[in-house]
Amino acid sequence: MNTPTYISRHCLLIALLLALFVLPDPGLLSAAEATPAERTADLEAYLNNAARSANTAVNVAGPGHNAWMMTSSALVLFMTLPGLALFYGGLVRRKNVLSVVAQCMGLACIVPIIWWAIGYSLCFAKGNAFLGGLDHVFLRGVDITPNGDYSTWVSHNIWAMYQLMFAIITPALIVGAIAERMKFAAVMLFCVLWLFVVYFPAAHMIWGAGGWMNGIWNADAPIKSIDFAGGIVVHMTSGWSALVLCILLGKRLGHGKEPMPPHSMVLCAIGTGMLWVGWYGFNAGSAVAADGIAANAFVATTLSAAAGGATWASMEYWLRGKPSILGLCSGAVAGLATITPASGFVTANSAILIGLLAGASTFLACSKLKQWLRYDDSLDTFGVHAVGGTLGTLMAGFCADAKINPNLSTNLGAYLGKTLWLEQVKAALIVLVWSVVATVVIFYLVRAVLGTNRVDPETERAGLDLAEHGEEGYNE
Amino acid sequence: MNTPTYISRHCLLIALLLALFVLPDPGLLSAAEATPAERTADLEAYLNNAARSANTAVNVAGPGHNAWMMTSSALVLFMTLPGLALFYGGLVRRKNVLSVVAQCMGLACIVPIIWWAIGYSLCFAKGNAFLGGLDHVFLRGVDITPNGDYSTWVSHNIWAMYQLMFAIITPALIVGAIAERMKFAAVMLFCVLWLFVVYFPAAHMIWGAGGWMNGIWNADAPIKSIDFAGGIVVHMTSGWSALVLCILLGKRLGHGKEPMPPHSMVLCAIGTGMLWVGWYGFNAGSAVAADGIAANAFVATTLSAAAGGATWASMEYWLRGKPSILGLCSGAVAGLATITPASGFVTANSAILIGLLAGASTFLACSKLKQWLRYDDSLDTFGVHAVGGTLGTLMAGFCADAKINPNLSTNLGAYLGKTLWLEQVKAALIVLVWSVVATVVIFYLVRAVLGTNRVDPETERAGLDLAEHGEEGYNE
Amino acid sequence: MNTPTYISRHCLLIALLLALFVLPDPGLLSAAEATPAERTADLEAYLNNAARSANTAVNVAGPGHNAWMMTSSALVLFMTLPGLALFYGGLVRRKNVLSVVAQCMGLACIVPIIWWAIGYSLCFAKGNAFLGGLDHVFLRGVDITPNGDYSTWVSHNIWAMYQLMFAIITPALIVGAIAERMKFAAVMLFCVLWLFVVYFPAAHMIWGAGGWMNGIWNADAPIKSIDFAGGIVVHMTSGWSALVLCILLGKRLGHGKEPMPPHSMVLCAIGTGMLWVGWYGFNAGSAVAADGIAANAFVATTLSAAAGGATWASMEYWLRGKPSILGLCSGAVAGLATITPASGFVTANSAILIGLLAGASTFLACSKLKQWLRYDDSLDTFGVHAVGGTLGTLMAGFCADAKINPNLSTNLGAYLGKTLWLEQVKAALIVLVWSVVATVVIFYLVRAVLGTNRVDPETERAGLDLAEHGEEGYNE
Amino acid sequence: MKKIEAIIKPFKLEQVKDALQEIGIKGMTTTEVKGFGRQKGHTEIYRGSEYTVDFVPKTKIELVVGDEQIEAAVDAIVKAAKTGKIGDGKVFVSHVEEAIRIRTDERGDQAV
Amino acid sequence: MKKIEAIIKPFKLEQVKDALQEIGIKGMTTTEVKGFGRQKGHTEIYRGSEYTVDFVPKTKIELVVGDEQIEAAVDAIVKAAKTGKIGDGKVFVSHVEEAIRIRTDERGDQAV
Amino acid sequence: MKKIEAIIKPFKLEQVKDALQEIGIKGMTTTEVKGFGRQKGHTEIYRGSEYTVDFVPKTKIELVVGDEQIEAAVDAIVKAAKTGKIGDGKVFVSHVEEAIRIRTDERGDQAV
Ligand SMILES: Nc1ncnc2c1ncn2[C@@H]1O[C@H](COP(=O)(O)OP(=O)(O)O)[C@@H](O)[C@H]1O
Ligand SMILES: Nc1ncnc2c1ncn2[C@@H]1O[C@H](COP(=O)(O)OP(=O)(O)O)[C@@H](O)[C@H]1O
Ligand SMILES: Nc1ncnc2c1ncn2[C@@H]1O[C@H](COP(=O)(O)OP(=O)(O)O)[C@@H](O)[C@H]1O
């Protein structure tokens, strides 16, 4: 067994014979075997979430980190199902509630298959600066050994599952903008193409090792952007695409004339609670370890959510005398979306500030900008996620702090507190433009395939649930 | 303190006096005290979820593993409450929603008391090949020290709580088959007896150390079956019993004549989301550690659920032009139930295959077989859980892979990839027959005690909620 | 690197030259550097949740413990949002459902800001025996390094977030008593003042290092009370304040004359399930580690919840022939609230006993005492939480067992099994009186500021949702 | 033309509808209502509080028919809705002066 | 026989029912309706959008009574339902030609 | 006075209400109803089971108007509710003997 061999080698000079009784033959000890010090250091590395030595005896994942990442993966799935399904489902009219649920569930069933087949590989296999390679198709080589590019103490396949949950919720966010009028088949087809054209490249460029805009880990990245848990990758891509899609698709019949109140603010509020709870998996989980960075992200997430909700409701109280439940819900979600890119990088004080700005800006976007521009973003995917995600991306550039996240010093020392925000603007603009253009192209492509992206007017009047799914949300 | 004593013992030959100042008296070091190497090895054992040395200084559970198992226990309870209560509750008619919820909650309140008193002991105390002994009645001796028979790094009492959650949800699954017509008292009495006659023996035989069919851990098991998280123990026992019970009980009044649509597909979909999320505790938790096997189970669970949901919905789309929400929900649950026995044994590719077969076979069972045989399994406990559980048990036999779970090599090397499926068939048949026979007996026993198992026709017309519980599901 | 230096120092006497090649210069090794034995001991301390050595190389939190505490924090938030919001929201009339949700969400948005600014500091910064100091205002100094006063292996800021979740749910519990009639602004203002006057001092006195009644950790505490997870701090403060508040506020219009049935027992039951699941974070999380004490608390929580639910429903069955869903829900919540102060101190057998007493006493309080005293505690905050919390506090005094929680031996050896219950009575009485008096004062203060604490009768008739929030719970 | 209003037990709706269809009735309108009458309601208990609910769920069917169909329609309803137990409901007949089909502007007997 | 249709404020239902029971009325049927009238509705705001809801929840009571009870019934309703505030509602009376009790086939005044 | 009962498609309610307001109608009462008629229902499938739902959601409008307004009101309704597709609904007119405004005890034409 591994004994403190080199010490004993000195002792051998004096007590060779005796030593032979109790020590393993030093000649049998290859140079590659871990010394006791190395072994202890490896164990310390587990606690510190640091890299282990090359000779490590523990080439597995660490239980604490794996436990947290499995929990986080479950939490992020919980955000979509039932979280987002309820948040969105409650906001549509009764006759369309199932269509929204079906879109969320449909994505939860289709995306994992794509992810297994090729999606994960295109995002996180080694490839070029813009897209991953094909090393990991069908999750080949994605096993329980940690993939050092993304974590030191979390199983590679847990990492793949964790990221899958992001690939499910991101297109599901788009659903909010086109609710109550887009065909189920068109939504599915659009989202699948969109994943390939927008999401996979964006995830690879910003989070992939060697990614073109991965400022944290890629020393050679031409654009040095940071995005802790998906301000650009998740909220900007989905939010800006949602805006374009809802404009191309046109307004709901009767929009602006007939009242279209939420059919159940209760469901919407339940969904909000679930989103908030699940978001801890989203943000604190993005540390890919149960370490100090996760702890900091947990704090920032909590404070920004609260500040966002409080701000939106306060503005309503101030402007209209009535704080609304939808205001509290929207503000909290805005606070969560906005802190996302910054969560593992900023202090508690910054988080409060970001939450405050999040609440105020999304409130204005949803209640003023939308009225003024007259697009019909049914459930405000743009107003909350694009506005929040974009703001948060910028704020991350201003507030990122190496005291909170030491990794910021590795490649970004020269930018931190200086021009990091400019890098953020660059990355945000590129992704924004790409999302917009891609959405236009995919929209027309889907229309060419399916004939139309919209349900016919009669179906829209009667509700999508019956015509598209043969079911009703509520019965006697 | 524990210093590297045996090295110093050599040094003592030369520098005895000096050494005495700084080293503990070697005479005081008993042979049983752990050496530094052993101590390091014990710490490594925690990370590797391996057995610690006999002399270990850490005789407690490991925080990462305990954390995961507490989380998993909470997740499995979450599956029943509110998960299954919603999944089932949404599918019945409005007037019966509370009766279903009451049955789930009633079990959640009664089973823990039975489990504490004797249930755990009958399942997991040392006993004979068919039933556990009485060593652990009233949870005697079930404390925070790991029970090496079931885990090396998880507290014995956490293991007992984790398994309790399985003993709650299993009878609760049966509720689906007899919903809308069975008396509350009869359901409770039936389930309690059923636990003693069916569940406790099945759990002991398949999972108990020394169990008659515990192929993984019992080298002497006459039947070498494997069941990772409960395909036989949970889904087959409950599913086949459910079929018999609903036939014995008879159809609902108006079945086949009156429409009996789900009163809230929204509740059903929420429940499905919760079941899926909670199922990670069920399957990945069954590794009884946050280790690589848990990670593999997590992957298989995700992919099978998605493939199941996608398959069912695709078949509907193909046969009827409309993918339904209930189809997505049923398929996902079927995928989850079917992968359960296989989850910690199979590759990602196998999981996709199993999910596909799960979706297709349960779809046919629920929409063709049921119509053809004309039994009234109200919410398809048989069609989903028995069919899925049986299929999964068989598929586990075919697909189990020692690369995914090294424990398969310990006692099953000779069967793996060869006749393991035959062992699965044997175990499945035995449990199936036992469940069927026991259900018949218990049914008549309960009827003898209570006079009748069914509510009277007037109550059934008016709904069970009012007559049985004095409450209504919804009020103004 | 850290080699076993002191051993080699002896060897240096003999083999100095050789040693110089492979060992670090001993002159460079300060006395403060950890020895190998210390390093191993530190790693063992992580597993044992024990204090590390002063020279530790791992001054960070431990992943397993941090993972569990992040999970627990999320679970406790989940209890409020959506758990409590649903549990309470389902019990009010349809026209008031959103007002209850708004009060829960409003607190979830405001309390974190107060906590960040000053609340945490007043509770847990070093201060006097009655209130914490200002060292941690704006979470200053609350970073990822564990704060040894409260945990050895959990990040200080995770601890702060965990405790925040308690500060959110405690005032939210009060909401139940005054539902359907108190102004939103009045609820918010009342709760904010109440936190400062009642909650922060109570938390500091009982849980704060150096707290006046912190029997576990403060050797000099004049009152040696124990409160594992908040029987006094959470349930008694909120429950007794709720009673006074609902009396001062007056009854709902039509109380005792018009029927006021729950508008959705389904929502109430969903909420109950979420509360139960989340309560594992509340109780097992209060070990502030994923250790054996957490495991014991997990067991006690499960058994008491089940016994509480079973008892309440059995009493209904016995007295009225019908076990109700609300009975099952109320009993389970009562079991959970009552075990809270005792959860990490008592055996499984004691937990069953406590759950039984909990179910029986809260059943009587809600169905007899309330009728008799004729106060209008809308959703029985007093009947469940004050009665349960008070009972549990007392029972903790009787049943606390050092085998379950060794910390009880540190300062309480002389009281355990003897007069500990008297200390509990003292602490309970002081907090009870303080809560009552403070509530009266704050009530009139709020009324002075806002003119009135109640909505006007017309609003009360029409429902608070529309008038106070401009929204309706359900629409077409 | 006459208008028939029938208050029936909800689970009888399908049968009544079928009976009316058989005698050639082409249209009707139904409403969920709550009835108060000889049939007793029920009691609900929530924690301590008991509520007596006097109103029982019923379904109201309204149909306008030509004078010649009135007897047949009433008979069909009465026969199909009868259980013989208390609470079976009532049928009321009243006079209608005019009927218009919105789609076609047809009036009178053609409209129903 | 006459039919009385009364549109009242929902929270007055219990009182109206009691008043009618006192004068010996044995049955009635109620429906949840939405009324439009002088009483103003309310405004709901969801994010940016304001919706004016013109329709106010009301309860409709229908009862068929013998001619001799008509005045007493109308008076009872009006008295019990009155709050004096706008939106108290209306009572309409019309003629009914026939009534049948489904359970017994009784007709006319015996049926109500 | 006359009572107009109109069964219309639910999404036409706003337009009908506006049309009636334009000709000076001050009040009306609406009910959610389910209609059976020439317009076909739909089929729902839950797992294996297919359910045919024959009843279609409709809105019923009731208003009592003075005799002189009756033609204008009927015309307004018919015009506003028409889509020309099957299922547009019906308008029925009948006689009302008395109307009382609960708030003021006003009777007859003043009450509506
Ligand atoms: N005078 C009435 N006017 C209107 N509806 C009535 C009247 N009497 C009874 N009803 C309706 O008929 C239903 C059945 O009446 P009830 O007295 O319970 O039984 P039965 O029809 O067997 O006499 C009641 O629930 C109510 O809806
Ligand atoms: N002409 C009418 N026909 C039918 N129902 C009416 C008519 N006028 C009013 N109503 C009903 O009466 C209710 C009360 O009427 P409203 O004008 O608001 O107050 P008031 O009864 O005090 O005059 C309305 O909400 C509506 O349901
Ligand atoms: N005889 C009738 N009595 C009462 N309501 C009727 C009658 N005929 C039709 N209706 C109502 O009118 C609605 C529309 O009728 P339908 O036959 O579908 O189309 P249309 O009005 O175009 O002829 C039905 O859904 C039903 O509510």
mmCIF file of C-alpha atoms in Angstrom, chain E residues 3-55:
data_model
loop_
_atom_site.group_PDB
_atom_site.id
_atom_site.type_symbol
_atom_site.label_atom_id
_atom_site.label_comp_id
_atom_site.label_asym_id
_atom_site.label_seq_id
_atom_site.Cartn_x
_atom_site.Cartn_y
_atom_site.Cartn_z
ATOM 1 C CA LYS E 3 -92.868 33.072 -12.824
ATOM 2 C CA ILE E 4 -90.743 35.501 -10.864
ATOM 3 C CA GLU E 5 -87.255 36.223 -12.064
ATOM 4 C CA ALA E 6 -85.180 38.305 -9.708
ATOM 5 C CA ILE E 7 -81.676 39.565 -10.370
ATOM 6 C CA ILE E 8 -80.029 40.323 -7.022
ATOM 7 C CA LYS E 9 -76.649 40.920 -5.435
ATOM 8 C CA PRO E 10 -75.040 37.545 -4.753
ATOM 9 C CA PHE E 11 -74.418 38.082 -1.065
ATOM 10 C CA LYS E 12 -78.143 38.722 -0.565
ATOM 11 C CA LEU E 13 -79.096 35.232 -1.674
ATOM 12 C CA GLU E 14 -79.251 33.690 1.790
ATOM 13 C CA GLN E 15 -81.479 36.482 3.089
ATOM 14 C CA VAL E 16 -83.816 36.322 0.119
ATOM 15 C CA LYS E 17 -84.071 32.569 0.442
ATOM 16 C CA ASP E 18 -84.945 32.888 4.110
ATOM 17 C CA ALA E 19 -87.554 35.549 3.389
ATOM 18 C CA LEU E 20 -89.182 33.372 0.773
ATOM 19 C CA GLN E 21 -89.148 30.339 3.010
ATOM 20 C CA GLU E 22 -90.889 32.355 5.685
ATOM 21 C CA ILE E 23 -93.831 33.077 3.463
ATOM 22 C CA GLY E 24 -94.070 29.405 2.594
ATOM 23 C CA ILE E 25 -92.270 29.161 -0.722
ATOM 24 C CA LYS E 26 -91.041 25.612 -1.126
ATOM 25 C CA GLY E 27 -88.788 25.757 -4.147
ATOM 26 C CA MET E 28 -86.669 27.971 -6.348
ATOM 27 C CA THR E 29 -83.835 27.790 -8.779
ATOM 28 C CA THR E 30 -80.786 30.053 -8.849
ATOM 29 C CA THR E 31 -78.212 30.831 -11.497
ATOM 30 C CA GLU E 32 -74.946 32.727 -11.449
ATOM 31 C CA VAL E 33 -75.255 35.495 -13.998
ATOM 32 C CA LYS E 34 -73.444 38.664 -14.975
ATOM 33 C CA GLY E 35 -75.336 41.886 -15.139
ATOM 34 C CA PHE E 36 -74.867 45.059 -17.064
ATOM 35 C CA GLY E 37 -76.581 48.185 -15.839
ATOM 36 C CA ARG E 38 -76.139 51.478 -14.056
ATOM 37 C CA GLN E 39 -73.790 49.943 -11.523
ATOM 38 C CA LYS E 40 -70.301 50.386 -12.810
ATOM 39 C CA GLY E 41 -67.942 47.459 -13.324
ATOM 40 C CA HIS E 42 -64.264 47.604 -12.541
ATOM 41 C CA THR E 43 -60.889 47.840 -14.184
ATOM 42 C CA GLU E 44 -58.239 45.152 -14.125
ATOM 43 C CA ILE E 45 -54.650 45.823 -15.066
ATOM 44 C CA TYR E 46 -52.295 43.084 -16.179
ATOM 45 C CA ARG E 47 -48.827 44.386 -16.859
ATOM 46 C CA GLY E 48 -49.421 47.139 -19.372
ATOM 47 C CA SER E 49 -52.990 46.280 -20.309
ATOM 48 C CA GLU E 50 -56.087 47.720 -18.744
ATOM 49 C CA TYR E 51 -59.368 45.855 -19.105
ATOM 50 C CA THR E 52 -62.704 47.347 -18.210
ATOM 51 C CA VAL E 53 -65.081 44.725 -17.006
ATOM 52 C CA ASP E 54 -68.607 46.057 -17.478
ATOM 53 C CA PHE E 55 -70.383 42.983 -16.217
#
